[in-house]
CSV table of C-alpha atoms in Angstrom, one decimal:
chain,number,residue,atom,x,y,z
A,6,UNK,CA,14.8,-16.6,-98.5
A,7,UNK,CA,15.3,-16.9,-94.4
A,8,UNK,CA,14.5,-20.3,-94.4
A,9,UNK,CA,11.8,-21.8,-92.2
A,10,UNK,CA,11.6,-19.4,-88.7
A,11,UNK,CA,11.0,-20.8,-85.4
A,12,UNK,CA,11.1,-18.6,-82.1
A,13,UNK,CA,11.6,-18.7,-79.4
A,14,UNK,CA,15.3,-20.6,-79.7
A,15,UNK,CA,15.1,-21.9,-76.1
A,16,UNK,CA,12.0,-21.7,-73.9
A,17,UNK,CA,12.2,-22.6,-69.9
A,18,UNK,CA,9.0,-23.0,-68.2
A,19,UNK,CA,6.9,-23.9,-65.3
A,20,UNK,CA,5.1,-27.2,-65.0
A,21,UNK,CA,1.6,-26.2,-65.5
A,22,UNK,CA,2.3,-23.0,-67.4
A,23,UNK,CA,0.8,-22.4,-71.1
A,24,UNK,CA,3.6,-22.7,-74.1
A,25,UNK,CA,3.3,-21.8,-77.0
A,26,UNK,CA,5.9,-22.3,-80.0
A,27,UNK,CA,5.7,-20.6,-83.0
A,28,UNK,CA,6.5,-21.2,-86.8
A,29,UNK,CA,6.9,-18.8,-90.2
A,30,UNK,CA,7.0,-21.2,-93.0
A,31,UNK,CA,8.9,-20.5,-96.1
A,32,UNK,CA,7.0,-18.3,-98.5
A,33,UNK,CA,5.3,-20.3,-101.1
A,34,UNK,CA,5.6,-23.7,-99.1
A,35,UNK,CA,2.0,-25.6,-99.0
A,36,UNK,CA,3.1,-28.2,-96.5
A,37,UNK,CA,4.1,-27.1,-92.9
A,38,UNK,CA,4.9,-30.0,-90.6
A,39,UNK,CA,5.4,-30.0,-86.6
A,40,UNK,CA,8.2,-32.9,-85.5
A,41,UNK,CA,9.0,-33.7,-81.5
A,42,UNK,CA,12.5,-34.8,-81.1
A,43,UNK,CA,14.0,-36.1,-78.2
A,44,UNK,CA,16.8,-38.8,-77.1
A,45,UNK,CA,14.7,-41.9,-76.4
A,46,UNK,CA,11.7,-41.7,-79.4
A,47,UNK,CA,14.1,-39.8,-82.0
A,48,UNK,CA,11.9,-37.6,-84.3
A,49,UNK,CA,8.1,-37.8,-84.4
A,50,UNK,CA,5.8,-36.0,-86.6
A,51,UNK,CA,3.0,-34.4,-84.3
A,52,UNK,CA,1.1,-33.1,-86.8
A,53,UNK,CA,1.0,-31.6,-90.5
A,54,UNK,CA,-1.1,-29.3,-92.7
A,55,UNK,CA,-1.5,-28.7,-96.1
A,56,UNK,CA,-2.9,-25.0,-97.5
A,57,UNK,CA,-3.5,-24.3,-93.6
A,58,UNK,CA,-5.7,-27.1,-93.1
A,59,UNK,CA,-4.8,-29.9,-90.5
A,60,UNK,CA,-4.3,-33.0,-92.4
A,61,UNK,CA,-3.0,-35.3,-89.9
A,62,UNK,CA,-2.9,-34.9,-86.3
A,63,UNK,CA,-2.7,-38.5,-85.0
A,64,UNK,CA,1.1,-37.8,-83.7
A,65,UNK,CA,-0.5,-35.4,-81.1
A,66,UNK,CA,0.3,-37.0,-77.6
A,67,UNK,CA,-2.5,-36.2,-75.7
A,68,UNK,CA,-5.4,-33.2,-75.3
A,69,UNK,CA,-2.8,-30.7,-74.2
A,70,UNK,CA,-1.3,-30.2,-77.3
A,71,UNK,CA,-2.9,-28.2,-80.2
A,72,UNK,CA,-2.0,-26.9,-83.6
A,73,UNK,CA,-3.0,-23.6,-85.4
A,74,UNK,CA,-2.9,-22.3,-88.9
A,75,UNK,CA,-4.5,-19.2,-89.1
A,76,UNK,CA,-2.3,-18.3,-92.4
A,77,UNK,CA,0.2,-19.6,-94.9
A,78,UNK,CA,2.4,-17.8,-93.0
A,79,UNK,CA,2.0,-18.3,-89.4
A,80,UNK,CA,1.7,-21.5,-87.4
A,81,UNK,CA,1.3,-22.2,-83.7
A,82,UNK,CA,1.8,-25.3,-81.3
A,83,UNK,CA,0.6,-24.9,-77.9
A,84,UNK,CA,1.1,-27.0,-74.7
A,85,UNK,CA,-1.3,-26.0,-72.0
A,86,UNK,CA,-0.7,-27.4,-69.1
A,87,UNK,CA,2.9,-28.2,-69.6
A,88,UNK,CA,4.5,-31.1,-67.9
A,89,UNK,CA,8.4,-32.4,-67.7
A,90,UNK,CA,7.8,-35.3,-70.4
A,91,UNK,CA,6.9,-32.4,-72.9
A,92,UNK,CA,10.7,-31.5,-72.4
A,93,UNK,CA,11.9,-31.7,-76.0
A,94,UNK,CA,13.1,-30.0,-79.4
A,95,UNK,CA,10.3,-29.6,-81.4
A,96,UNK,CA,11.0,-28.8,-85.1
A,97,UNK,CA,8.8,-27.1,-87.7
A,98,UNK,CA,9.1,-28.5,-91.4
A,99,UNK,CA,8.0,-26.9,-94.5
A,100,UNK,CA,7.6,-28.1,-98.1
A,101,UNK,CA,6.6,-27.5,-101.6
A,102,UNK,CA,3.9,-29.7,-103.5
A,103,UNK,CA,4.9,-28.0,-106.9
A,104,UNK,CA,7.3,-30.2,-109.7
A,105,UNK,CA,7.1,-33.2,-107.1
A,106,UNK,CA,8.3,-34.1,-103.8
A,107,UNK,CA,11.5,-32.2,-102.7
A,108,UNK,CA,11.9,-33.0,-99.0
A,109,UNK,CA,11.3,-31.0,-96.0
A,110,UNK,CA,13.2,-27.9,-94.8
A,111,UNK,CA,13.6,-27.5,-91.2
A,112,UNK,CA,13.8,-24.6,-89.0
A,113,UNK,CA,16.2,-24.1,-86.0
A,114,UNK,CA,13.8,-26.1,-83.4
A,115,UNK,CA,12.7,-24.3,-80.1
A,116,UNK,CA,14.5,-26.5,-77.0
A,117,UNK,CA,11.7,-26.6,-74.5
A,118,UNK,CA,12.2,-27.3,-71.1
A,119,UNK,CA,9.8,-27.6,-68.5
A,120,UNK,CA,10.8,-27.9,-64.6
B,7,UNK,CA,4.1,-48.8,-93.8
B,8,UNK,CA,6.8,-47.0,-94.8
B,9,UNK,CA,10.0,-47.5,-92.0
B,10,UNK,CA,13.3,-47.1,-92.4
B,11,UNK,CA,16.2,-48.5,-90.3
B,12,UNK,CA,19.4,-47.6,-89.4
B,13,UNK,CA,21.6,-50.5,-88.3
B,14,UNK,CA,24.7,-48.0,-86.6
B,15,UNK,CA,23.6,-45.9,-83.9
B,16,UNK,CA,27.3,-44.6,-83.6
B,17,UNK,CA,30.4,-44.0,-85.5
B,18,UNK,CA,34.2,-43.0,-85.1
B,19,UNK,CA,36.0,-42.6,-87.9
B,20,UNK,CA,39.4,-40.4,-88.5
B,21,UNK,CA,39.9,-37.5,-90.4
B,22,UNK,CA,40.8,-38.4,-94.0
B,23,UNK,CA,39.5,-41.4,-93.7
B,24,UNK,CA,36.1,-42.4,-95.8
B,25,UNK,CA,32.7,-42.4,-93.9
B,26,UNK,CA,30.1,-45.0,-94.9
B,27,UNK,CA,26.3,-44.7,-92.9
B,28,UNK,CA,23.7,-47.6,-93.6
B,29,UNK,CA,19.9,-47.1,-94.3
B,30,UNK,CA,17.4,-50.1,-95.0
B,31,UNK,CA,14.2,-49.0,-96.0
B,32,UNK,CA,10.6,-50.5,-96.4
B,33,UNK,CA,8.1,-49.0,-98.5
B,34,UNK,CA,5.9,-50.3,-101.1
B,35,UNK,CA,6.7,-48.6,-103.9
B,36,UNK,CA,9.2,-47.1,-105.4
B,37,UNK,CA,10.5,-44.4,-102.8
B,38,UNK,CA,12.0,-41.1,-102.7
B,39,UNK,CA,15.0,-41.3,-100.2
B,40,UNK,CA,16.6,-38.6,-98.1
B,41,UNK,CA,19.9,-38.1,-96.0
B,42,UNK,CA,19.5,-34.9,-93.8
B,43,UNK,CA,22.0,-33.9,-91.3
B,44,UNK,CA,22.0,-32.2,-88.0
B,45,UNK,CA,25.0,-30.4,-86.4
B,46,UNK,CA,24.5,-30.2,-82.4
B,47,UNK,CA,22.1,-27.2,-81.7
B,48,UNK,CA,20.9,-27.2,-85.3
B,49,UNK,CA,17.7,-28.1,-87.4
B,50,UNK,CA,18.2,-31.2,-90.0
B,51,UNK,CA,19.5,-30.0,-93.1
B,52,UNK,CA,18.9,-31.7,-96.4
B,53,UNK,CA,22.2,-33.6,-97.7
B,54,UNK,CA,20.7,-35.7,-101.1
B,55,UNK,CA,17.6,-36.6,-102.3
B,56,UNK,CA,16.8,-39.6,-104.5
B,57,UNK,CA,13.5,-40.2,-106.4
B,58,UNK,CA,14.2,-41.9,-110.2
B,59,UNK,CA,16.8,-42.0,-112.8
B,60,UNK,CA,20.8,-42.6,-111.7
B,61,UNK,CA,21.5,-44.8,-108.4
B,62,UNK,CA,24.1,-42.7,-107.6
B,63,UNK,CA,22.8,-39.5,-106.3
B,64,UNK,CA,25.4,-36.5,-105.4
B,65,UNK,CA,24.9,-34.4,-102.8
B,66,UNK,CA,26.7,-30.9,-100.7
B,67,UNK,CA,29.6,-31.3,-98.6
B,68,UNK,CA,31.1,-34.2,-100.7
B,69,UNK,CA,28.6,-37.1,-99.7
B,70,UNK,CA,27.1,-39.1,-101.8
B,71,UNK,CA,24.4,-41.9,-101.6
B,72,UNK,CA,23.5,-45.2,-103.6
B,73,UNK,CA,20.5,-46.4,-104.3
B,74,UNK,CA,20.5,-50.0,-104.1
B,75,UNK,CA,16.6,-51.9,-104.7
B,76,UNK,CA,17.7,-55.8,-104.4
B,77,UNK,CA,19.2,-54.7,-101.0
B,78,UNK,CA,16.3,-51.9,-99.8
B,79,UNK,CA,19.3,-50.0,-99.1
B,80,UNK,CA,20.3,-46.1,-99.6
B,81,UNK,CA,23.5,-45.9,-98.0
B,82,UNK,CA,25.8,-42.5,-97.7
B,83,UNK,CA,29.0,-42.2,-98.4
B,84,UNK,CA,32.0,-39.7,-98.2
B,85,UNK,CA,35.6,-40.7,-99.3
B,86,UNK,CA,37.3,-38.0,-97.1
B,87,UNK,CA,35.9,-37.1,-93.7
B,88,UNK,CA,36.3,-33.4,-92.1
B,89,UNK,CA,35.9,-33.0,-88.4
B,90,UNK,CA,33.7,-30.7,-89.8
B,91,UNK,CA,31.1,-33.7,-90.7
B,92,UNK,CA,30.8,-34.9,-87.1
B,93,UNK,CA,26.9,-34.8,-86.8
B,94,UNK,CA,24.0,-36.5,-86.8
B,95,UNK,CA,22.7,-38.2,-89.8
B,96,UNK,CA,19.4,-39.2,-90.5
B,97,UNK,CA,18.0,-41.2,-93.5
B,98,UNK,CA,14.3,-40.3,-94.7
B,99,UNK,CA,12.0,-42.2,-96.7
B,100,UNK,CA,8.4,-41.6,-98.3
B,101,UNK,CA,5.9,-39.4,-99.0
B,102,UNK,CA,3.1,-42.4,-98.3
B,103,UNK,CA,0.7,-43.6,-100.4
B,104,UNK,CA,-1.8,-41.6,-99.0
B,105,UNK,CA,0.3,-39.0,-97.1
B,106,UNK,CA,2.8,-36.7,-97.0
B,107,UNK,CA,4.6,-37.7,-94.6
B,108,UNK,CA,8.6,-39.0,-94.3
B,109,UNK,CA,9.4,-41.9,-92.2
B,110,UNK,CA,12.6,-40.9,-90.7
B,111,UNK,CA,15.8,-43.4,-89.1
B,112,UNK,CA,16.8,-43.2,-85.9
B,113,UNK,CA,19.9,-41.9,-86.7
B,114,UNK,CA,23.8,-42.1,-86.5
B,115,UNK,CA,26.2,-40.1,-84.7
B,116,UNK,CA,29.4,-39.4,-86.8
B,117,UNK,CA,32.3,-38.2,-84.4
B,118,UNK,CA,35.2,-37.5,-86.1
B,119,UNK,CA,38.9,-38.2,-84.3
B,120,UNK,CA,42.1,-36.0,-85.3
């Protein structure tokens, strides 16, 4: 298996400008989680979903940020407008229900940076 | 709520010498615990789990952890450090009671000195 997929690997943007970050999950995984990290709030769980269905999005900052699921497959989170305090490394998470809790696997993170 | 605290924010230890990271824990029940590491420019990687059965939980690259409950603790350990093992290490507890969600440290740097 490829493990949990995240592109892009580094994004650069414009304050003001649209992101969008993208997630494959690993095949089979019901749970796919979306984490923020950065140096002064560590890691923080934005928001997670279970069979594509957003369970819990209270980790959301603020309107500007949303979450899609359209498949087991695919996930989205998306910035629009963008500001510098969005600059962070945000991680996508999946996880299996099946035979008990086995932890999270974590992609790569995409290193956003918005100017 | 679940919460989990870790006392050391960093760490130097020598090569060859043993490694020993601290994680207090609150949770209400009994909880599944989790050590992930993350090497600069990397995603957290899953080190050891523990959930039931034998304190003493083994996991990759030589660490282990113990599961202590009169102490809340869940502390990792390695006997022989690599400059390889200089990371970040992050200790994980949960899912909730009505969640899935893990509560996750703050973490500890690990810098490893020839």
């Amino acid at each position: 298996d490829a493990g949990v997929i995240q592109s892009p690997r580094h994004e650069v943007t414009e304050m003001g400008q649209e992101v969008t970050l993208r997630c494959k999950p690993i095949s089979g995984h019901d749970y796919l989680f979306w984490y923020r990290q950065t140096m002064m709030r560590g890691l923080e769980l934005l928001i997670y979903f279970n069979n594509n269905v957003p369970i819990d999005d209270s980790g959301m900052p603020e309107d500007r940020f949303s979450a899609k699921m359209p498949n087991a497959s695919f996930s989205t989170l998306k910035i629009q407008p963008s500001e510098p305090r969005d600059s962070a490394v945000y991680f996508c998470a999946s996880s299996p229900r099946d035979r008990g809790f086995y932890g999270y696997t974590f992609g790569s993170g995409t290193r956003l940076t918005v100017v | 709520a679940q919460s989990v605290t870790q006392p050391d924010i960093h760490i130097t230890v020598s090569e060859g010498a043993s490694l020993e990271l601290r994680c207090n824990y609150s949770y209400g029940a009994t909880p599944y615990l989790f050590w992930y590491v993350q090497s600069p420019g990397q995603g957290l990687q899953l080190l050891l789990k523990y959930f039931s059965g034998d304190t003493l939980v083994q996991g990759i690259k030589g660490f282990e952890a113990e599961f202590k409950r009169s102490q809340s603790s869940f502390n990792l350990r390695k006997p022989s450090v690599h400059w390889s093992d200089a990371a970040e290490y992050f200790c994980a507890v949960g899912p909730g009671s009505n969640d899935y969600k893990l509560s996750f440290g703050a973490g500890t740097t690990v810098t490893v000195r020839a």
